[in-house]
Amino acid sequence: LIRSAMSPLEIAGDLIRYIRETGCTQKQAGEQIGLKPATVTRHLTLRRLPPDLQDQVSAGVIDFTAGYYIAS
């Protein structure tokens, strides 16, 4: 599911697909793939960003933590 070269938004997309396909909760998804529930939440929160800011997070212009706080 998650490989080291993935951007935070790619991880978020994969998490969303995994949750939809398996019907599990965010917490269960995190447990099954080895992520803390808070980490899952932070990744999924990035999806709330406007597309231009998502692009900046994907490009590394805005880091993961800053993107999370902007989206929160």
PDB file of N, CA, C and O in Angstrom, residues 17-66:
ATOM      1  N   ARG A  17      -8.713   4.856  -0.860  1.00  0.00           N
ATOM      2  CA  ARG A  17      -9.077   3.667  -1.648  1.00  0.00           C
ATOM      3  C   ARG A  17      -9.147   2.424  -0.755  1.00  0.00           C
ATOM      4  O   ARG A  17     -10.094   1.643  -0.853  1.00  0.00           O
ATOM      5  N   TYR A  18      -8.168   2.257   0.112  1.00  0.00           N
ATOM      6  CA  TYR A  18      -8.126   1.096   1.002  1.00  0.00           C
ATOM      7  C   TYR A  18      -9.340   1.075   1.922  1.00  0.00           C
ATOM      8  O   TYR A  18      -9.983   0.034   2.086  1.00  0.00           O
ATOM      9  N   ILE A  19      -9.667   2.227   2.491  1.00  0.00           N
ATOM     10  CA  ILE A  19     -10.824   2.318   3.391  1.00  0.00           C
ATOM     11  C   ILE A  19     -12.120   1.995   2.648  1.00  0.00           C
ATOM     12  O   ILE A  19     -12.966   1.259   3.145  1.00  0.00           O
ATOM     13  N   ARG A  20     -12.254   2.529   1.440  1.00  0.00           N
ATOM     14  CA  ARG A  20     -13.465   2.251   0.648  1.00  0.00           C
ATOM     15  C   ARG A  20     -13.557   0.789   0.243  1.00  0.00           C
ATOM     16  O   ARG A  20     -14.636   0.195   0.275  1.00  0.00           O
ATOM     17  N   GLU A  21     -12.426   0.224  -0.176  1.00  0.00           N
ATOM     18  CA  GLU A  21     -12.442  -1.165  -0.651  1.00  0.00           C
ATOM     19  C   GLU A  21     -12.668  -2.173   0.467  1.00  0.00           C
ATOM     20  O   GLU A  21     -13.303  -3.205   0.256  1.00  0.00           O
ATOM     21  N   THR A  22     -12.127  -1.888   1.643  1.00  0.00           N
ATOM     22  CA  THR A  22     -12.220  -2.849   2.741  1.00  0.00           C
ATOM     23  C   THR A  22     -13.384  -2.560   3.682  1.00  0.00           C
ATOM     24  O   THR A  22     -13.776  -3.425   4.463  1.00  0.00           O
ATOM     25  N   GLY A  23     -13.895  -1.340   3.645  1.00  0.00           N
ATOM     26  CA  GLY A  23     -14.977  -0.964   4.550  1.00  0.00           C
ATOM     27  C   GLY A  23     -14.509  -0.748   5.986  1.00  0.00           C
ATOM     28  O   GLY A  23     -15.322  -0.672   6.896  1.00  0.00           O
ATOM     29  N   CYS A  24     -13.208  -0.640   6.171  1.00  0.00           N
ATOM     30  CA  CYS A  24     -12.693  -0.451   7.529  1.00  0.00           C
ATOM     31  C   CYS A  24     -12.712   1.033   7.907  1.00  0.00           C
ATOM     32  O   CYS A  24     -12.922   1.900   7.067  1.00  0.00           O
ATOM     33  N   THR A  25     -12.504   1.298   9.175  1.00  0.00           N
ATOM     34  CA  THR A  25     -12.426   2.672   9.660  1.00  0.00           C
ATOM     35  C   THR A  25     -11.007   3.196   9.434  1.00  0.00           C
ATOM     36  O   THR A  25     -10.088   2.432   9.120  1.00  0.00           O
ATOM     37  N   GLN A  26     -10.835   4.497   9.642  1.00  0.00           N
ATOM     38  CA  GLN A  26      -9.499   5.082   9.538  1.00  0.00           C
ATOM     39  C   GLN A  26      -8.558   4.428  10.541  1.00  0.00           C
ATOM     40  O   GLN A  26      -7.411   4.100  10.211  1.00  0.00           O
ATOM     41  N   LYS A  27      -9.045   4.222  11.754  1.00  0.00           N
ATOM     42  CA  LYS A  27      -8.225   3.608  12.802  1.00  0.00           C
ATOM     43  C   LYS A  27      -7.818   2.200  12.401  1.00  0.00           C
ATOM     44  O   LYS A  27      -6.653   1.813  12.536  1.00  0.00           O
ATOM     45  N   GLN A  28      -8.775   1.424  11.893  1.00  0.00           N
ATOM     46  CA  GLN A  28      -8.473   0.051  11.481  1.00  0.00           C
ATOM     47  C   GLN A  28      -7.470   0.043  10.327  1.00  0.00           C
ATOM     48  O   GLN A  28      -6.562  -0.788  10.299  1.00  0.00           O
ATOM     49  N   ALA A  29      -7.636   0.964   9.385  1.00  0.00           N
ATOM     50  CA  ALA A  29      -6.708   1.037   8.257  1.00  0.00           C
ATOM     51  C   ALA A  29      -5.295   1.302   8.764  1.00  0.00           C
ATOM     52  O   ALA A  29      -4.337   0.652   8.332  1.00  0.00           O
ATOM     53  N   GLY A  30      -5.168   2.242   9.682  1.00  0.00           N
ATOM     54  CA  GLY A  30      -3.861   2.549  10.245  1.00  0.00           C
ATOM     55  C   GLY A  30      -3.243   1.347  10.929  1.00  0.00           C
ATOM     56  O   GLY A  30      -2.056   1.054  10.741  1.00  0.00           O
ATOM     57  N   GLU A  31      -4.045   0.652  11.718  1.00  0.00           N
ATOM     58  CA  GLU A  31      -3.545  -0.535  12.419  1.00  0.00           C
ATOM     59  C   GLU A  31      -3.099  -1.609  11.427  1.00  0.00           C
ATOM     60  O   GLU A  31      -2.072  -2.256  11.617  1.00  0.00           O
ATOM     61  N   GLN A  32      -3.857  -1.779  10.351  1.00  0.00           N
ATOM     62  CA  GLN A  32      -3.560  -2.832   9.394  1.00  0.00           C
ATOM     63  C   GLN A  32      -2.312  -2.542   8.567  1.00  0.00           C
ATOM     64  O   GLN A  32      -1.642  -3.464   8.119  1.00  0.00           O
ATOM     65  N   ILE A  33      -1.997  -1.266   8.362  1.00  0.00           N
ATOM     66  CA  ILE A  33      -0.818  -0.946   7.552  1.00  0.00           C
ATOM     67  C   ILE A  33       0.327  -0.357   8.370  1.00  0.00           C
ATOM     68  O   ILE A  33       1.354   0.010   7.826  1.00  0.00           O
ATOM     69  N   GLY A  34       0.130  -0.272   9.683  1.00  0.00           N
ATOM     70  CA  GLY A  34       1.219   0.150  10.551  1.00  0.00           C
ATOM     71  C   GLY A  34       1.371   1.645  10.749  1.00  0.00           C
ATOM     72  O   GLY A  34       2.482   2.122  11.006  1.00  0.00           O
ATOM     73  N   LEU A  35       0.287   2.388  10.616  1.00  0.00           N
ATOM     74  CA  LEU A  35       0.313   3.827  10.866  1.00  0.00           C
ATOM     75  C   LEU A  35      -0.527   4.154  12.089  1.00  0.00           C
ATOM     76  O   LEU A  35      -1.569   3.543  12.307  1.00  0.00           O
ATOM     77  N   LYS A  36      -0.090   5.132  12.852  1.00  0.00           N
ATOM     78  CA  LYS A  36      -0.877   5.584  13.992  1.00  0.00           C
ATOM     79  C   LYS A  36      -2.143   6.264  13.475  1.00  0.00           C
ATOM     80  O   LYS A  36      -2.126   6.878  12.395  1.00  0.00           O
ATOM     81  N   PRO A  37      -3.242   6.193  14.230  1.00  0.00           N
ATOM     82  CA  PRO A  37      -4.484   6.842  13.800  1.00  0.00           C
ATOM     83  C   PRO A  37      -4.301   8.334  13.497  1.00  0.00           C
ATOM     84  O   PRO A  37      -4.865   8.845  12.524  1.00  0.00           O
ATOM     85  N   ALA A  38      -3.499   9.020  14.287  1.00  0.00           N
ATOM     86  CA  ALA A  38      -3.274  10.452  14.050  1.00  0.00           C
ATOM     87  C   ALA A  38      -2.571  10.690  12.716  1.00  0.00           C
ATOM     88  O   ALA A  38      -2.866  11.658  12.015  1.00  0.00           O
ATOM     89  N   THR A  39      -1.681   9.794  12.347  1.00  0.00           N
ATOM     90  CA  THR A  39      -0.978   9.922  11.062  1.00  0.00           C
ATOM     91  C   THR A  39      -1.949   9.736   9.904  1.00  0.00           C
ATOM     92  O   THR A  39      -1.897  10.473   8.911  1.00  0.00           O
ATOM     93  N   VAL A  40      -2.847   8.774  10.035  1.00  0.00           N
ATOM     94  CA  VAL A  40      -3.870   8.553   9.004  1.00  0.00           C
ATOM     95  C   VAL A  40      -4.731   9.818   8.870  1.00  0.00           C
ATOM     96  O   VAL A  40      -4.967  10.312   7.768  1.00  0.00           O
ATOM     97  N   THR A  41      -5.171  10.358   9.986  1.00  0.00           N
ATOM     98  CA  THR A  41      -6.007  11.563   9.979  1.00  0.00           C
ATOM     99  C   THR A  41      -5.279  12.719   9.313  1.00  0.00           C
ATOM    100  O   THR A  41      -5.861  13.443   8.504  1.00  0.00           O
ATOM    101  N   ARG A  42      -4.002  12.911   9.645  1.00  0.00           N
ATOM    102  CA  ARG A  42      -3.241  14.025   9.057  1.00  0.00           C
ATOM    103  C   ARG A  42      -3.134  13.882   7.540  1.00  0.00           C
ATOM    104  O   ARG A  42      -3.282  14.864   6.815  1.00  0.00           O
ATOM    105  N   HIS A  43      -2.875  12.669   7.084  1.00  0.00           N
ATOM    106  CA  HIS A  43      -2.785  12.469   5.634  1.00  0.00           C
ATOM    107  C   HIS A  43      -4.125  12.759   4.962  1.00  0.00           C
ATOM    108  O   HIS A  43      -4.176  13.453   3.943  1.00  0.00           O
ATOM    109  N   LEU A  44      -5.198  12.245   5.538  1.00  0.00           N
ATOM    110  CA  LEU A  44      -6.512  12.444   4.917  1.00  0.00           C
ATOM    111  C   LEU A  44      -6.930  13.910   4.955  1.00  0.00           C
ATOM    112  O   LEU A  44      -7.618  14.382   4.047  1.00  0.00           O
ATOM    113  N   THR A  45      -6.500  14.633   5.970  1.00  0.00           N
ATOM    114  CA  THR A  45      -6.832  16.053   6.078  1.00  0.00           C
ATOM    115  C   THR A  45      -6.243  16.852   4.921  1.00  0.00           C
ATOM    116  O   THR A  45      -6.833  17.840   4.475  1.00  0.00           O
ATOM    117  N   LEU A  46      -5.113  16.423   4.399  1.00  0.00           N
ATOM    118  CA  LEU A  46      -4.497  17.128   3.267  1.00  0.00           C
ATOM    119  C   LEU A  46      -5.420  17.184   2.058  1.00  0.00           C
ATOM    120  O   LEU A  46      -5.321  18.102   1.239  1.00  0.00           O
ATOM    121  N   ARG A  47      -6.323  16.224   1.947  1.00  0.00           N
ATOM    122  CA  ARG A  47      -7.246  16.209   0.806  1.00  0.00           C
ATOM    123  C   ARG A  47      -8.230  17.363   0.834  1.00  0.00           C
ATOM    124  O   ARG A  47      -8.889  17.644  -0.170  1.00  0.00           O
ATOM    125  N   ARG A  48      -8.331  18.051   1.973  1.00  0.00           N
ATOM    126  CA  ARG A  48      -9.212  19.225   2.065  1.00  0.00           C
ATOM    127  C   ARG A  48      -8.592  20.470   1.447  1.00  0.00           C
ATOM    128  O   ARG A  48      -9.280  21.474   1.255  1.00  0.00           O
ATOM    129  N   LEU A  49      -7.301  20.433   1.193  1.00  0.00           N
ATOM    130  CA  LEU A  49      -6.622  21.597   0.622  1.00  0.00           C
ATOM    131  C   LEU A  49      -7.124  21.869  -0.794  1.00  0.00           C
ATOM    132  O   LEU A  49      -7.442  20.933  -1.535  1.00  0.00           O
ATOM    133  N   PRO A  50      -7.154  23.137  -1.194  1.00  0.00           N
ATOM    134  CA  PRO A  50      -7.468  23.446  -2.592  1.00  0.00           C
ATOM    135  C   PRO A  50      -6.417  22.800  -3.506  1.00  0.00           C
ATOM    136  O   PRO A  50      -5.268  22.578  -3.078  1.00  0.00           O
ATOM    137  N   PRO A  51      -6.794  22.498  -4.741  1.00  0.00           N
ATOM    138  CA  PRO A  51      -5.874  21.803  -5.651  1.00  0.00           C
ATOM    139  C   PRO A  51      -4.505  22.471  -5.799  1.00  0.00           C
ATOM    140  O   PRO A  51      -3.488  21.774  -5.857  1.00  0.00           O
ATOM    141  N   ASP A  52      -4.454  23.794  -5.855  1.00  0.00           N
ATOM    142  CA  ASP A  52      -3.155  24.448  -6.023  1.00  0.00           C
ATOM    143  C   ASP A  52      -2.246  24.203  -4.812  1.00  0.00           C
ATOM    144  O   ASP A  52      -1.037  24.016  -4.959  1.00  0.00           O
ATOM    145  N   LEU A  53      -2.823  24.171  -3.617  1.00  0.00           N
ATOM    146  CA  LEU A  53      -2.019  23.885  -2.430  1.00  0.00           C
ATOM    147  C   LEU A  53      -1.653  22.401  -2.352  1.00  0.00           C
ATOM    148  O   LEU A  53      -0.560  22.047  -1.908  1.00  0.00           O
ATOM    149  N   GLN A  54      -2.543  21.532  -2.821  1.00  0.00           N
ATOM    150  CA  GLN A  54      -2.203  20.107  -2.887  1.00  0.00           C
ATOM    151  C   GLN A  54      -0.997  19.909  -3.811  1.00  0.00           C
ATOM    152  O   GLN A  54      -0.091  19.135  -3.499  1.00  0.00           O
ATOM    153  N   ASP A  55      -0.988  20.627  -4.922  1.00  0.00           N
ATOM    154  CA  ASP A  55       0.147  20.536  -5.845  1.00  0.00           C
ATOM    155  C   ASP A  55       1.445  20.968  -5.168  1.00  0.00           C
ATOM    156  O   ASP A  55       2.500  20.363  -5.375  1.00  0.00           O
ATOM    157  N   GLN A  56       1.365  22.018  -4.351  1.00  0.00           N
ATOM    158  CA  GLN A  56       2.561  22.506  -3.657  1.00  0.00           C
ATOM    159  C   GLN A  56       3.047  21.496  -2.610  1.00  0.00           C
ATOM    160  O   GLN A  56       4.248  21.327  -2.424  1.00  0.00           O
ATOM    161  N   VAL A  57       2.112  20.835  -1.941  1.00  0.00           N
ATOM    162  CA  VAL A  57       2.496  19.790  -0.984  1.00  0.00           C
ATOM    163  C   VAL A  57       3.153  18.630  -1.739  1.00  0.00           C
ATOM    164  O   VAL A  57       4.214  18.135  -1.342  1.00  0.00           O
ATOM    165  N   SER A  58       2.570  18.221  -2.842  1.00  0.00           N
ATOM    166  CA  SER A  58       3.129  17.116  -3.635  1.00  0.00           C
ATOM    167  C   SER A  58       4.524  17.447  -4.161  1.00  0.00           C
ATOM    168  O   SER A  58       5.385  16.572  -4.232  1.00  0.00           O
ATOM    169  N   ALA A  59       4.743  18.716  -4.499  1.00  0.00           N
ATOM    170  CA  ALA A  59       6.037  19.145  -5.035  1.00  0.00           C
ATOM    171  C   ALA A  59       7.067  19.411  -3.937  1.00  0.00           C
ATOM    172  O   ALA A  59       8.235  19.648  -4.226  1.00  0.00           O
ATOM    173  N   GLY A  60       6.615  19.408  -2.685  1.00  0.00           N
ATOM    174  CA  GLY A  60       7.532  19.665  -1.583  1.00  0.00           C
ATOM    175  C   GLY A  60       7.732  21.123  -1.256  1.00  0.00           C
ATOM    176  O   GLY A  60       8.549  21.472  -0.406  1.00  0.00           O
ATOM    177  N   VAL A  61       6.999  22.005  -1.941  1.00  0.00           N
ATOM    178  CA  VAL A  61       7.082  23.441  -1.659  1.00  0.00           C
ATOM    179  C   VAL A  61       6.512  23.719  -0.271  1.00  0.00           C
ATOM    180  O   VAL A  61       7.061  24.509   0.495  1.00  0.00           O
ATOM    181  N   ILE A  62       5.399  23.069   0.023  1.00  0.00           N
ATOM    182  CA  ILE A  62       4.796  23.113   1.357  1.00  0.00           C
ATOM    183  C   ILE A  62       5.007  21.735   1.968  1.00  0.00           C
ATOM    184  O   ILE A  62       4.672  20.721   1.342  1.00  0.00           O
ATOM    185  N   ASP A  63       5.579  21.692   3.170  1.00  0.00           N
ATOM    186  CA  ASP A  63       5.818  20.375   3.763  1.00  0.00           C
ATOM    187  C   ASP A  63       4.532  19.799   4.353  1.00  0.00           C
ATOM    188  O   ASP A  63       3.521  20.483   4.496  1.00  0.00           O
ATOM    189  N   PHE A  64       4.604  18.523   4.677  1.00  0.00           N
ATOM    190  CA  PHE A  64       3.448  17.759   5.163  1.00  0.00           C
ATOM    191  C   PHE A  64       2.801  18.423   6.368  1.00  0.00           C
ATOM    192  O   PHE A  64       1.584  18.612   6.411  1.00  0.00           O
ATOM    193  N   THR A  65       3.598  18.807   7.359  1.00  0.00           N
ATOM    194  CA  THR A  65       3.054  19.390   8.592  1.00  0.00           C
ATOM    195  C   THR A  65       2.382  20.730   8.314  1.00  0.00           C
ATOM    196  O   THR A  65       1.270  20.979   8.802  1.00  0.00           O
ATOM    197  N   ALA A  66       3.022  21.566   7.530  1.00  0.00           N
ATOM    198  CA  ALA A  66       2.415  22.866   7.200  1.00  0.00           C
ATOM    199  C   ALA A  66       1.126  22.672   6.415  1.00  0.00           C
ATOM    200  O   ALA A  66       0.134  23.360   6.660  1.00  0.00           O
TER     201      ALA A  66
END
